[in-house]
């Protein structure tokens, strides 16, 4: 029987375990990636359990615990154990990040279970050539803004390397001072996450780019492979020194990934209205839709 005692904290030492497992069971949602979990651990306190050839993830934010469906072989008995644990140990919405394929499977077992779309955590997936080329009328305004940035700011683009990690660190310190990260709780956690990513850049297998404006770093992006067809952008930061720099780092990342990945996952908007508008403006090819279940609905199924 699955219990809370089966769960262990996700740590950097678990990297190879997750890499091997995800090679067999590729993920579509970035929140399940190993990089995301270890970088955001101070915020979400990720844990995992290994049962019957599957990995089950849990996260605890401000004392409230949520579980995710088993990643691995489809096992109805294990799912039932997870649902019972979620009811006993989880918060009011204890089952989350149920992807489309898993939802279809769960519905064959529990056809009366209500699985609600969790729109704030839908992820935006774009065609790489769309973001790199920005062709067509729908990108006209973005192309103009990008051209103005390149004309006015004379940017220089380069890959992040071991020799520039210290400089990127200094840039992030400046970015956090500009954002006043320490006065906003979530930005404080984001600060922890991006610095962890930088401190373990090579161990995590990350790649990234720098945009320099007048020799100084003005923007950075960090990304990695999510699946053979898709890259995921984990972090993208820019200073307000030159208007349009975020559009530029977006386009440069896509150009760097062109030919290697068909798609780019740029994660969710977390329900932030301005962020949702910005991500929609780039015309995603599709969304990674996820669903959640309330405790009362799970109780009625068991």
CSV table of C-alpha atoms in Angstrom, one decimal:
chain,number,residue,atom,x,y,z
A,1,UNK,CA,0.0,0.0,0.0
A,2,UNK,CA,1.3,3.4,-1.0
A,3,UNK,CA,2.0,5.7,2.1
A,4,UNK,CA,3.7,9.0,2.8
A,5,UNK,CA,6.6,7.0,4.1
A,6,UNK,CA,7.3,5.9,0.6
A,7,UNK,CA,8.2,9.4,-0.5
A,8,UNK,CA,11.7,10.8,-0.5
A,9,UNK,CA,12.8,14.4,-1.2
A,10,UNK,CA,14.0,15.1,-4.8
A,11,UNK,CA,17.7,15.9,-4.7
A,12,UNK,CA,20.4,16.6,-7.2
A,13,UNK,CA,21.7,13.0,-6.5
A,14,UNK,CA,18.5,11.7,-8.2
A,15,UNK,CA,19.4,13.1,-11.6
A,16,UNK,CA,20.4,9.8,-13.3
A,17,UNK,CA,17.3,8.0,-11.9
A,18,UNK,CA,15.0,10.6,-13.4
A,19,UNK,CA,16.9,10.8,-16.7
A,20,UNK,CA,16.6,7.1,-17.2
A,21,UNK,CA,12.9,7.0,-16.2
A,22,UNK,CA,12.0,9.9,-18.4
A,23,UNK,CA,13.8,8.4,-21.3
A,24,UNK,CA,11.2,5.6,-21.1
A,25,UNK,CA,8.3,7.9,-20.2
A,26,UNK,CA,8.9,11.3,-21.8
A,27,UNK,CA,7.1,14.2,-20.2
A,28,UNK,CA,5.1,16.9,-21.8
A,29,UNK,CA,4.7,19.3,-18.9
A,30,UNK,CA,7.7,21.2,-17.6
A,31,UNK,CA,6.7,21.0,-14.0
A,32,UNK,CA,7.5,17.3,-13.9
A,33,UNK,CA,11.1,17.9,-15.2
A,34,UNK,CA,14.0,17.1,-12.9
A,35,UNK,CA,15.4,20.6,-13.5
A,36,UNK,CA,12.2,22.3,-12.4
A,37,UNK,CA,11.9,20.2,-9.3
A,38,UNK,CA,15.4,20.7,-7.9
A,39,UNK,CA,15.5,24.4,-8.8
A,40,UNK,CA,12.2,25.1,-7.2
A,41,UNK,CA,12.6,22.8,-4.2
A,42,UNK,CA,12.7,25.6,-1.7
A,43,UNK,CA,9.2,26.6,-2.8
A,44,UNK,CA,7.4,23.4,-3.6
A,45,UNK,CA,9.4,20.8,-1.6
A,46,UNK,CA,9.2,18.0,-4.2
A,47,UNK,CA,9.1,14.4,-3.2
A,48,UNK,CA,8.9,11.1,-5.2
A,49,UNK,CA,8.0,7.5,-4.6
A,50,UNK,CA,8.9,4.5,-6.7
A,51,UNK,CA,6.2,1.8,-6.9
A,52,UNK,CA,5.6,-1.0,-9.4
A,53,UNK,CA,7.9,0.5,-12.0
A,54,UNK,CA,6.4,4.0,-11.7
A,55,UNK,CA,7.4,7.3,-10.2
A,56,UNK,CA,4.8,9.3,-8.2
A,57,UNK,CA,5.5,12.9,-7.6
A,58,UNK,CA,4.2,15.1,-4.7
A,59,UNK,CA,4.7,18.8,-3.9
A,60,UNK,CA,4.0,20.7,-0.7
A,61,UNK,CA,3.5,24.5,-0.9
A,62,UNK,CA,2.7,26.4,2.3
A,63,UNK,CA,1.8,23.2,4.1
A,64,UNK,CA,-0.6,22.0,1.4
A,65,UNK,CA,0.3,18.8,-0.4
A,66,UNK,CA,-0.7,17.7,-4.0
A,67,UNK,CA,0.0,14.5,-5.8
A,68,UNK,CA,0.4,13.7,-9.5
A,69,UNK,CA,-0.6,10.6,-11.4
A,70,UNK,CA,1.9,7.7,-11.6
A,71,UNK,CA,4.5,8.1,-14.3
A,72,UNK,CA,5.1,4.7,-15.7
A,73,UNK,CA,3.1,1.6,-16.6
A,74,UNK,CA,-0.6,1.9,-16.4
A,75,UNK,CA,-1.6,0.1,-13.2
A,76,UNK,CA,-5.2,0.5,-12.0
A,77,UNK,CA,-4.3,-0.8,-8.5
A,78,UNK,CA,-1.5,1.7,-8.1
A,79,UNK,CA,-3.8,4.5,-9.2
A,80,UNK,CA,-6.4,3.5,-6.6
A,81,UNK,CA,-3.7,3.5,-3.9
A,82,UNK,CA,-2.6,7.0,-5.0
A,83,UNK,CA,-6.2,8.3,-4.9
A,84,UNK,CA,-6.6,6.9,-1.4
A,85,UNK,CA,-3.4,8.6,-0.3
A,86,UNK,CA,-4.4,11.9,-2.0
A,87,UNK,CA,-7.7,11.8,-0.1
A,88,UNK,CA,-6.0,11.1,3.2
A,89,UNK,CA,-2.9,13.4,2.9
A,90,UNK,CA,-3.7,16.0,0.2
A,91,UNK,CA,-5.3,19.4,0.3
A,92,UNK,CA,-8.7,20.2,-1.2
A,93,UNK,CA,-7.5,19.6,-4.7
A,94,UNK,CA,-5.0,16.8,-4.1
A,95,UNK,CA,-4.6,15.4,-7.6
A,96,UNK,CA,-3.1,17.7,-10.2
A,97,UNK,CA,-1.2,17.9,-13.5
A,98,UNK,CA,-3.2,15.1,-15.1
A,99,UNK,CA,-2.3,15.2,-18.8
A,100,UNK,CA,-4.6,14.4,-21.6
A,101,UNK,CA,-3.5,10.8,-22.2
A,102,UNK,CA,-3.6,10.1,-18.4
A,103,UNK,CA,-7.0,11.7,-18.1
A,104,UNK,CA,-8.4,9.5,-20.9
A,105,UNK,CA,-7.0,6.4,-19.1
A,106,UNK,CA,-8.4,7.5,-15.7
A,107,UNK,CA,-11.8,8.1,-17.2
A,108,UNK,CA,-12.0,4.5,-18.4
A,109,UNK,CA,-11.5,3.4,-14.8
A,110,UNK,CA,-13.6,6.2,-13.1
A,111,UNK,CA,-16.0,7.5,-15.7
A,112,UNK,CA,-17.9,9.6,-13.1
A,113,UNK,CA,-14.8,11.4,-11.7
A,114,UNK,CA,-14.8,15.1,-12.5
A,115,UNK,CA,-11.4,16.2,-13.8
A,116,UNK,CA,-11.4,20.0,-14.1
A,117,UNK,CA,-9.2,21.8,-16.6
A,118,UNK,CA,-6.5,23.7,-14.7
A,119,UNK,CA,-6.1,26.6,-17.1
A,120,UNK,CA,-3.5,28.5,-15.1
A,121,UNK,CA,-1.1,25.6,-15.6
A,122,UNK,CA,-1.7,24.9,-19.3
A,123,UNK,CA,1.6,25.3,-21.1
A,124,UNK,CA,2.2,27.2,-24.3
A,125,UNK,CA,4.0,25.2,-27.1
A,126,UNK,CA,5.2,27.0,-30.2
A,127,UNK,CA,6.6,25.9,-33.5
A,128,UNK,CA,10.3,26.7,-33.3
A,129,UNK,CA,10.4,28.1,-36.9
A,130,UNK,CA,7.5,30.4,-36.0
A,131,UNK,CA,9.4,31.9,-33.1
A,132,UNK,CA,12.6,32.1,-35.1
A,133,UNK,CA,11.2,33.5,-38.3
A,134,UNK,CA,8.2,35.5,-37.0
A,135,UNK,CA,6.8,35.4,-40.5
A,136,UNK,CA,3.2,36.4,-41.4
A,137,UNK,CA,0.9,39.3,-40.5
A,138,UNK,CA,0.3,38.0,-37.0
A,139,UNK,CA,3.9,38.7,-36.1
A,140,UNK,CA,4.1,42.1,-37.8
A,141,UNK,CA,4.2,44.2,-34.6
A,142,UNK,CA,6.7,41.9,-33.0
A,143,UNK,CA,9.0,42.1,-36.0
A,144,UNK,CA,8.9,45.9,-36.0
A,145,UNK,CA,9.7,46.0,-32.3
A,146,UNK,CA,12.5,43.5,-32.8
A,147,UNK,CA,14.0,45.4,-35.7
A,148,UNK,CA,13.9,48.6,-33.7
A,149,UNK,CA,15.7,46.9,-30.8
A,150,UNK,CA,18.4,45.6,-33.1
A,151,UNK,CA,18.8,48.9,-34.8
A,152,UNK,CA,19.0,51.0,-31.6
A,153,UNK,CA,20.9,48.6,-29.3
A,154,UNK,CA,23.4,46.8,-31.5
A,155,UNK,CA,23.1,43.5,-29.6
A,156,UNK,CA,25.7,40.8,-29.5
A,157,UNK,CA,24.5,37.2,-28.9
A,158,UNK,CA,26.6,34.4,-27.5
A,159,UNK,CA,26.2,31.1,-25.8
A,160,UNK,CA,26.5,30.8,-22.1
A,161,UNK,CA,29.8,29.0,-21.3
A,162,UNK,CA,31.7,28.0,-18.1
A,163,UNK,CA,33.7,31.2,-18.6
A,164,UNK,CA,30.7,33.5,-18.5
A,165,UNK,CA,28.8,31.8,-15.7
A,166,UNK,CA,30.2,34.3,-13.2
A,167,UNK,CA,29.2,37.2,-15.4
A,168,UNK,CA,25.7,35.8,-15.7
A,169,UNK,CA,25.6,35.5,-11.9
A,170,UNK,CA,26.3,39.2,-11.6
A,171,UNK,CA,23.6,40.0,-14.1
A,172,UNK,CA,21.1,38.0,-12.1
A,173,UNK,CA,22.1,39.8,-8.9
A,174,UNK,CA,21.4,43.1,-10.8
A,175,UNK,CA,18.1,41.7,-12.1
A,176,UNK,CA,17.0,40.7,-8.6
A,177,UNK,CA,17.9,44.2,-7.3
A,178,UNK,CA,15.8,45.8,-10.0
A,179,UNK,CA,12.9,43.5,-9.3
A,180,UNK,CA,13.4,43.8,-5.5
A,181,UNK,CA,13.1,40.0,-5.3
A,182,UNK,CA,13.6,39.9,-1.5
A,183,UNK,CA,10.4,42.0,-0.9
A,184,UNK,CA,8.1,39.7,-2.9
A,185,UNK,CA,7.8,36.2,-1.6
A,186,UNK,CA,7.4,34.4,-5.0
A,187,UNK,CA,10.2,36.4,-6.6
A,188,UNK,CA,12.4,35.3,-3.7
A,189,UNK,CA,11.7,31.7,-4.6
A,190,UNK,CA,12.3,32.4,-8.3
A,191,UNK,CA,15.6,34.0,-7.3
A,192,UNK,CA,16.5,30.8,-5.5
A,193,UNK,CA,15.5,28.7,-8.5
A,194,UNK,CA,17.4,30.6,-11.1
A,195,UNK,CA,20.6,30.8,-9.0
A,196,UNK,CA,20.4,27.0,-8.3
A,197,UNK,CA,20.0,26.5,-12.1
A,198,UNK,CA,23.1,28.6,-12.7
A,199,UNK,CA,25.2,27.0,-9.9
A,200,UNK,CA,24.4,23.6,-11.3
A,201,UNK,CA,24.3,24.5,-15.0
A,202,UNK,CA,26.5,21.7,-16.3
A,203,UNK,CA,25.1,19.0,-13.9
A,204,UNK,CA,21.6,19.8,-15.1
A,205,UNK,CA,22.6,19.7,-18.7
A,206,UNK,CA,21.2,23.2,-19.4
A,207,UNK,CA,22.0,25.4,-22.4
A,208,UNK,CA,21.6,29.1,-22.7
A,209,UNK,CA,22.2,32.4,-24.4
A,210,UNK,CA,23.4,35.9,-23.5
A,211,UNK,CA,22.5,39.1,-25.2
A,212,UNK,CA,25.0,41.9,-24.6
A,213,UNK,CA,24.1,45.5,-25.1
A,214,UNK,CA,27.2,47.8,-25.2
A,215,UNK,CA,29.3,44.9,-23.8
A,216,UNK,CA,27.1,44.4,-20.8
A,217,UNK,CA,24.7,41.4,-20.4
A,218,UNK,CA,21.1,42.7,-20.9
A,219,UNK,CA,19.3,39.4,-21.1
A,220,UNK,CA,19.7,35.6,-20.6
A,221,UNK,CA,17.8,32.5,-21.3
A,222,UNK,CA,18.2,28.9,-20.0
A,223,UNK,CA,16.7,25.9,-21.7
A,224,UNK,CA,17.0,22.2,-22.1
A,225,UNK,CA,15.5,19.2,-24.0
A,226,UNK,CA,12.0,18.2,-22.7
A,227,UNK,CA,11.5,15.4,-25.3
A,228,UNK,CA,13.1,14.5,-28.6
A,229,UNK,CA,10.8,16.9,-30.4
A,230,UNK,CA,10.5,19.7,-27.8
A,231,UNK,CA,12.8,22.1,-25.9
A,232,UNK,CA,11.6,23.8,-22.8
A,233,UNK,CA,12.6,27.4,-21.8
A,234,UNK,CA,13.0,27.4,-18.0
A,235,UNK,CA,14.2,30.9,-17.4
A,236,UNK,CA,14.3,34.1,-19.4
A,237,UNK,CA,15.4,37.4,-17.7
A,238,UNK,CA,16.1,40.8,-19.1
A,239,UNK,CA,17.0,44.3,-17.8
A,240,UNK,CA,15.0,47.4,-19.0
A,241,UNK,CA,18.1,49.1,-20.5
A,242,UNK,CA,16.9,48.6,-24.0
A,243,UNK,CA,13.3,48.3,-25.1
A,244,UNK,CA,12.5,45.0,-26.9
A,245,UNK,CA,15.1,42.9,-25.2
A,246,UNK,CA,12.7,40.2,-24.2
A,247,UNK,CA,11.5,39.8,-27.7
A,248,UNK,CA,15.1,39.6,-28.8
A,249,UNK,CA,16.1,36.8,-26.3
A,250,UNK,CA,12.9,34.9,-27.3
A,251,UNK,CA,13.8,35.0,-31.0
A,252,UNK,CA,17.5,34.2,-30.5
A,253,UNK,CA,16.7,31.2,-28.4
A,254,UNK,CA,14.3,29.9,-31.1
A,255,UNK,CA,17.0,30.5,-33.7
A,256,UNK,CA,19.5,28.5,-31.7
A,257,UNK,CA,17.1,25.6,-31.3
A,258,UNK,CA,16.0,25.7,-35.0
A,259,UNK,CA,16.7,22.4,-36.7
A,260,UNK,CA,17.1,20.5,-33.4
A,261,UNK,CA,13.6,20.7,-32.0
A,262,UNK,CA,10.3,21.1,-33.8
A,263,UNK,CA,8.6,22.8,-30.8
A,264,UNK,CA,9.5,25.0,-27.9
A,265,UNK,CA,7.5,24.8,-24.6
A,266,UNK,CA,7.5,28.2,-22.9
A,267,UNK,CA,5.7,26.9,-19.8
A,268,UNK,CA,2.5,28.3,-18.2
A,269,UNK,CA,1.3,31.8,-17.4
A,270,UNK,CA,0.3,30.8,-13.8
A,271,UNK,CA,-2.9,32.9,-14.2
A,272,UNK,CA,-1.0,36.1,-14.5
A,273,UNK,CA,-3.0,38.3,-16.9
A,274,UNK,CA,-0.2,40.2,-18.4
A,275,UNK,CA,1.9,37.0,-18.9
A,276,UNK,CA,-1.1,35.3,-20.5
A,277,UNK,CA,-1.5,38.1,-22.9
A,278,UNK,CA,2.2,38.1,-23.8
A,279,UNK,CA,2.3,34.3,-24.4
A,280,UNK,CA,-0.9,34.3,-26.5
A,281,UNK,CA,0.5,37.1,-28.7
A,282,UNK,CA,3.1,34.7,-30.0
A,283,UNK,CA,0.3,32.3,-31.3
A,284,UNK,CA,1.1,28.9,-29.7
A,285,UNK,CA,0.8,25.9,-31.9
A,286,UNK,CA,-0.9,24.0,-29.1
A,287,UNK,CA,-1.3,23.9,-25.3
A,288,UNK,CA,-0.3,21.2,-22.9
A,289,UNK,CA,-3.6,20.9,-21.1
A,290,UNK,CA,-3.7,19.5,-17.6
A,291,UNK,CA,-6.5,18.6,-15.2
A,292,UNK,CA,-7.1,18.4,-11.5
A,293,UNK,CA,-9.5,16.6,-9.2
A,294,UNK,CA,-11.0,17.9,-5.9
A,295,UNK,CA,-10.9,15.7,-2.8
A,296,UNK,CA,-14.7,15.4,-2.6
A,297,UNK,CA,-14.9,14.1,-6.1
A,298,UNK,CA,-12.2,11.6,-5.5
A,299,UNK,CA,-14.0,10.3,-2.4
A,300,UNK,CA,-17.1,9.6,-4.4
A,301,UNK,CA,-15.1,7.3,-6.7
A,302,UNK,CA,-13.4,5.1,-4.1
